[in-house]
Structure formats: structure tokens, C-alpha cells
PDB file of C-alpha atoms in Angstrom:
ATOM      1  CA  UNK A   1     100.741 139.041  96.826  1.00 95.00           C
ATOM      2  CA  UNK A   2     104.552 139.127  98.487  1.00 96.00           C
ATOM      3  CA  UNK A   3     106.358 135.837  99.538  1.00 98.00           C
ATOM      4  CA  UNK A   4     109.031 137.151 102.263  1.00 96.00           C
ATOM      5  CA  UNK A   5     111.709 134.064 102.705  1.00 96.00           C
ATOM      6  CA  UNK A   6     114.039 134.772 106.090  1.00 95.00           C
ATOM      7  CA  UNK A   7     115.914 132.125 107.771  1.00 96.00           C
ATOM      8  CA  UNK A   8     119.051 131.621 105.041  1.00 94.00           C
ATOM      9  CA  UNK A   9     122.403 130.971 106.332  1.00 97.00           C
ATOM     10  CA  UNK A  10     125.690 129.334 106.795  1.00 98.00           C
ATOM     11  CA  UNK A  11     126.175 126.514 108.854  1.00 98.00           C
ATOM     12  CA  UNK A  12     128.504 123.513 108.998  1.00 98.00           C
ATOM     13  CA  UNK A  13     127.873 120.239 108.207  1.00 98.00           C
ATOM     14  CA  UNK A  14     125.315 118.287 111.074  1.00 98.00           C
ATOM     15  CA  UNK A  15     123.706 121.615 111.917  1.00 98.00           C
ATOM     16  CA  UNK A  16     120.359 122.917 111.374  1.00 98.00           C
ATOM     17  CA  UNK A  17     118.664 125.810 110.160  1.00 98.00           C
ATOM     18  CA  UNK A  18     114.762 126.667 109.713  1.00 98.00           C
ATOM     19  CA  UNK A  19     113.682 128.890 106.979  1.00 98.00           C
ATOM     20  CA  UNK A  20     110.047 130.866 107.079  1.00 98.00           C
ATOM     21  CA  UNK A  21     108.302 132.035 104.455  1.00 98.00           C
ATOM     22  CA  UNK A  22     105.416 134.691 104.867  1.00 98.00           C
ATOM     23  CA  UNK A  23     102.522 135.371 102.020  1.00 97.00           C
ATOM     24  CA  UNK A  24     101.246 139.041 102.245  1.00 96.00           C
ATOM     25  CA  UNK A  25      98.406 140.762 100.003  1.00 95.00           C
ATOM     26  CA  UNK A  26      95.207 140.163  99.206  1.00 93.00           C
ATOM     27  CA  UNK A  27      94.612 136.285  99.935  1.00 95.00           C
ATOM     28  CA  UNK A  28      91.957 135.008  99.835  1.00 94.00           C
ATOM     29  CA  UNK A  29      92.822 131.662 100.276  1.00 95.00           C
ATOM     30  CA  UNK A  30      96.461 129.378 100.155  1.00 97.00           C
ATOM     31  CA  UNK A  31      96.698 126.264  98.813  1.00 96.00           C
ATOM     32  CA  UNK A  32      99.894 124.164  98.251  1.00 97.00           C
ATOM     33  CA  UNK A  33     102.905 125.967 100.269  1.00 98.00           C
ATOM     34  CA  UNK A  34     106.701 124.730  99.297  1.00 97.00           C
ATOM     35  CA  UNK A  35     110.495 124.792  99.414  1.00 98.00           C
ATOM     36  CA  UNK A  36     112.570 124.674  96.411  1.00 98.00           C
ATOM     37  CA  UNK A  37     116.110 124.747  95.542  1.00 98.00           C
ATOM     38  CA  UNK A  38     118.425 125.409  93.183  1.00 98.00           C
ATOM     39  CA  UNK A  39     122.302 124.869  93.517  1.00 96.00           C
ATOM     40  CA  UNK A  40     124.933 126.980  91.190  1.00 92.00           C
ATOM     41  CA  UNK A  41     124.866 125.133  87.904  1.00 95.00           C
ATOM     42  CA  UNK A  42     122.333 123.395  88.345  1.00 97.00           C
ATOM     43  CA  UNK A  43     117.831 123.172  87.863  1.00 97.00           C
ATOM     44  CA  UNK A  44     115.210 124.409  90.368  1.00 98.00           C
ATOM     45  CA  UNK A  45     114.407 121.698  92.220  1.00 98.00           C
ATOM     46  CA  UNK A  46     111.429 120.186  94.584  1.00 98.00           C
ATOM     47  CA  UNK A  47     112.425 119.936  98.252  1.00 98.00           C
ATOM     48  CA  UNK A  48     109.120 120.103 100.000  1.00 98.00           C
ATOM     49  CA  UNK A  49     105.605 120.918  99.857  1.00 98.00           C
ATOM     50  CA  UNK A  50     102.970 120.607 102.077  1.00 98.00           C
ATOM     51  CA  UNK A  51      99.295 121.208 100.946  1.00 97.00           C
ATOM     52  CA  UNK A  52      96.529 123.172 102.827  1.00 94.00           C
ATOM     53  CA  UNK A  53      95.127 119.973 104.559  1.00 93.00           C
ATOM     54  CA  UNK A  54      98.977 119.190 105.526  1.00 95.00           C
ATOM     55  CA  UNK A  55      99.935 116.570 103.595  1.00 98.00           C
ATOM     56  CA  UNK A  56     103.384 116.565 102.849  1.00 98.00           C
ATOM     57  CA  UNK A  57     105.692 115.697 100.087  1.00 98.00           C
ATOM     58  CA  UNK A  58     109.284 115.683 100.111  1.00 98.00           C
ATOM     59  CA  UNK A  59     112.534 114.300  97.788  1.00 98.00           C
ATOM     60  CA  UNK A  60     114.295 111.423  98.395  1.00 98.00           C
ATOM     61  CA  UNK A  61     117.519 113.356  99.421  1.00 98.00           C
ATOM     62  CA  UNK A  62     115.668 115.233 102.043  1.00 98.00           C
ATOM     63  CA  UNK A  63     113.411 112.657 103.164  1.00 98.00           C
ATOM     64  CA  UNK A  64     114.051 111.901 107.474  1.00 98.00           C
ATOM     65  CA  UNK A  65     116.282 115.303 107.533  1.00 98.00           C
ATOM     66  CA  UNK A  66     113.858 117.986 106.631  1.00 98.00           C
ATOM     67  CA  UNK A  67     110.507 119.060 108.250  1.00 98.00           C
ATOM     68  CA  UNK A  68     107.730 120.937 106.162  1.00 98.00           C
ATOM     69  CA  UNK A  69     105.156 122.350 108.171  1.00 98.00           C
ATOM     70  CA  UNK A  70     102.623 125.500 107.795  1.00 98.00           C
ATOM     71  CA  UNK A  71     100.653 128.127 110.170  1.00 97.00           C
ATOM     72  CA  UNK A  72      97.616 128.834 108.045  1.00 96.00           C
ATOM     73  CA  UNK A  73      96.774 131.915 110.708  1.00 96.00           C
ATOM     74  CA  UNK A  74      99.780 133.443 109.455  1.00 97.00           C
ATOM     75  CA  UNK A  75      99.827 132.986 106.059  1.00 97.00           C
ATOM     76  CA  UNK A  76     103.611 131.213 106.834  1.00 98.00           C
ATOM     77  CA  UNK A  77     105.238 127.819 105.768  1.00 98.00           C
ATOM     78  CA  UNK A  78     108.568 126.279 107.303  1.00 98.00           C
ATOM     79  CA  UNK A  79     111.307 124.423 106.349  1.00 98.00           C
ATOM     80  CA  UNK A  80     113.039 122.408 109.042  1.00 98.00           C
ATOM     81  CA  UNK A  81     116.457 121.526 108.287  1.00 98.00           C
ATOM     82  CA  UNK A  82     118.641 119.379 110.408  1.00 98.00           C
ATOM     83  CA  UNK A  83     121.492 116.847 109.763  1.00 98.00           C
ATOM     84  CA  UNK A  84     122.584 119.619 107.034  1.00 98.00           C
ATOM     85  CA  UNK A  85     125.197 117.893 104.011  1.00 98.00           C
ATOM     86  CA  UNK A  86     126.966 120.301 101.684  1.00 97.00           C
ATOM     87  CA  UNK A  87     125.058 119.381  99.134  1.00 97.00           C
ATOM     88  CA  UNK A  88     122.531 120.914 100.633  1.00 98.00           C
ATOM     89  CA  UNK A  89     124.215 124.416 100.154  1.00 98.00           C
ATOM     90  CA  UNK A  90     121.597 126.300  97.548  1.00 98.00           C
ATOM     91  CA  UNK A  91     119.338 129.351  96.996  1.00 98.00           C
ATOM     92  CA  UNK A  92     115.529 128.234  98.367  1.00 98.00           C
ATOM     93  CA  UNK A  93     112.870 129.526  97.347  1.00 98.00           C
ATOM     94  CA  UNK A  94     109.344 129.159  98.447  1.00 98.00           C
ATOM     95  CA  UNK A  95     106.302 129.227  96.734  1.00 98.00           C
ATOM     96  CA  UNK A  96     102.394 129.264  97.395  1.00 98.00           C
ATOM     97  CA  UNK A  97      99.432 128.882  95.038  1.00 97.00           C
ATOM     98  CA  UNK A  98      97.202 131.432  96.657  1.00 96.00           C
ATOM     99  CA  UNK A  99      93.522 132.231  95.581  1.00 95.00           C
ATOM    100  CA  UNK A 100      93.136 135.753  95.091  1.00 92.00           C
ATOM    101  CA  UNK A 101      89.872 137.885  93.102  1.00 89.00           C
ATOM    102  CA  UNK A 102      92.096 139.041  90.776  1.00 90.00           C
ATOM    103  CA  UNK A 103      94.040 136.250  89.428  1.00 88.00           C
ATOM    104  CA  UNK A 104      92.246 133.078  90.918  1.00 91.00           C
ATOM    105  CA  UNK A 105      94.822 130.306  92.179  1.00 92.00           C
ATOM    106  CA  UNK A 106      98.180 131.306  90.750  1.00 94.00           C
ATOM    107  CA  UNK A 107     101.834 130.539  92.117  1.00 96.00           C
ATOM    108  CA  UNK A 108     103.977 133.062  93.641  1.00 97.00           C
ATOM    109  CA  UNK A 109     107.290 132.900  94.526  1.00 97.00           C
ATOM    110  CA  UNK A 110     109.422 134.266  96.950  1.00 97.00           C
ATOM    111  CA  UNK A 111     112.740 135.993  96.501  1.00 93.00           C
ATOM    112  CA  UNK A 112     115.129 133.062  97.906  1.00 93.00           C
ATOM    113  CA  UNK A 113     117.738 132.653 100.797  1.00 97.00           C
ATOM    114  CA  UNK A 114     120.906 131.754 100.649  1.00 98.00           C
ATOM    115  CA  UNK A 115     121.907 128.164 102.339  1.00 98.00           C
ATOM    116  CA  UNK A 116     125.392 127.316 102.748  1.00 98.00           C
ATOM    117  CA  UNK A 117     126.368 124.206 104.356  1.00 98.00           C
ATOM    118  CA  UNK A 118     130.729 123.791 105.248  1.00 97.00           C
ATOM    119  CA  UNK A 119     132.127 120.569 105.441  1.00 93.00           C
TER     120      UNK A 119
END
């Protein structure tokens, strides 16, 4: 299974961007889809996830600014990002617990994009 992020940029404070993520392989089934991030110096962290009956979960300092959302035909979440702070500016990563034969439900991640947000 291959997690392909695309969507990564720079982009000045008040803009938006919208990152994709697509799973590849054998799948036989995807569970929880999500966006973390993780800022120089500082821990991976939770910005959204979205399971596969579309509930959605998001952190407080994203909350009203970001959009999670999923198309399960493609095997591909989405992160929405508008009213974009500097703080915002990170490496996401996404990551899906998929079902396969081999390994059952296991999480895979993706190889990250580059956010950067100017002031």
C-alpha cells in the first residue's frame, strides 16, 4: 500500500490551499483517513481525521478553517485549508488504516508536503 500526498505549497497569510492524498495497493478496505503535521522543532501532530462513515475530527487550532473530507471511490482524502496563519507552515502528512489480506488493518503513511504560510 502507497499514500501519494500532492497539494503542498507556499502561500501567504489568508490564502488557501487543498492537499490530496491517494492510497494505492492492494486495499481491501480504508478505514480512518487523516492529516497530520509536524512543524521544525516540534511533535507530529493531529490536524484532521475523518473516518469511513465521515465523521470528522479536527484540533482546536484548525477547527472553522480547515475542511476534511474523503472520496471512498478513489481511495483519496482532502484537506481544505483556508484562512491560512503562519503557524500553520509544516510538513503534513496523511495517513489511512487500510484493511489489507496481508497485514489486516494497519496505518500507512504518506511521504508529506511541504506547507508554508508568509506573513
Amino acid at each position: 500500500v502507497q499514500l501519494q500526498a500532492s497539494g503542498g505549497g507556499l502561500v501567504q497569510a489568508g490564502g488557501s490551499l487543498r492537499l490530496s492524498c491517494a492510497a494505492s495497493g492492494s486495499i481491501l478496505a480504508i478505514n480512518d483517513m487523516g492529516w497530520y503535521r509536524q512543524a521544525p522543532g516540534k511533535e507530529r501532530e493531529l490536524v484532521a481525521t475523518i473516518s469511513g462513515g465521515g465523521t470528522t475530527n479536527y484540533a482546536d487550532s484548525v477547527k472553522g478553517r480547515f475542511t476534511v473530507s474523503r472520496d471512498n471511490a478513489k481511495n483519496t482524502v482532502y484537506l481544505q485549508m483556508n484562512s491560512l496563519k503562519p503557524e500553520d507552515t509544516a510538513v503534513y502528512y496523511c495517513k489511512a488504516v487500510v484493511l489489507t489480506s496481508i497485514r489486516g488493518a494497519y496505518g500507512y503513511w504518506g511521504q508529506g508536503t511541504q506547507v508554508t504560510v508568509s506573513s
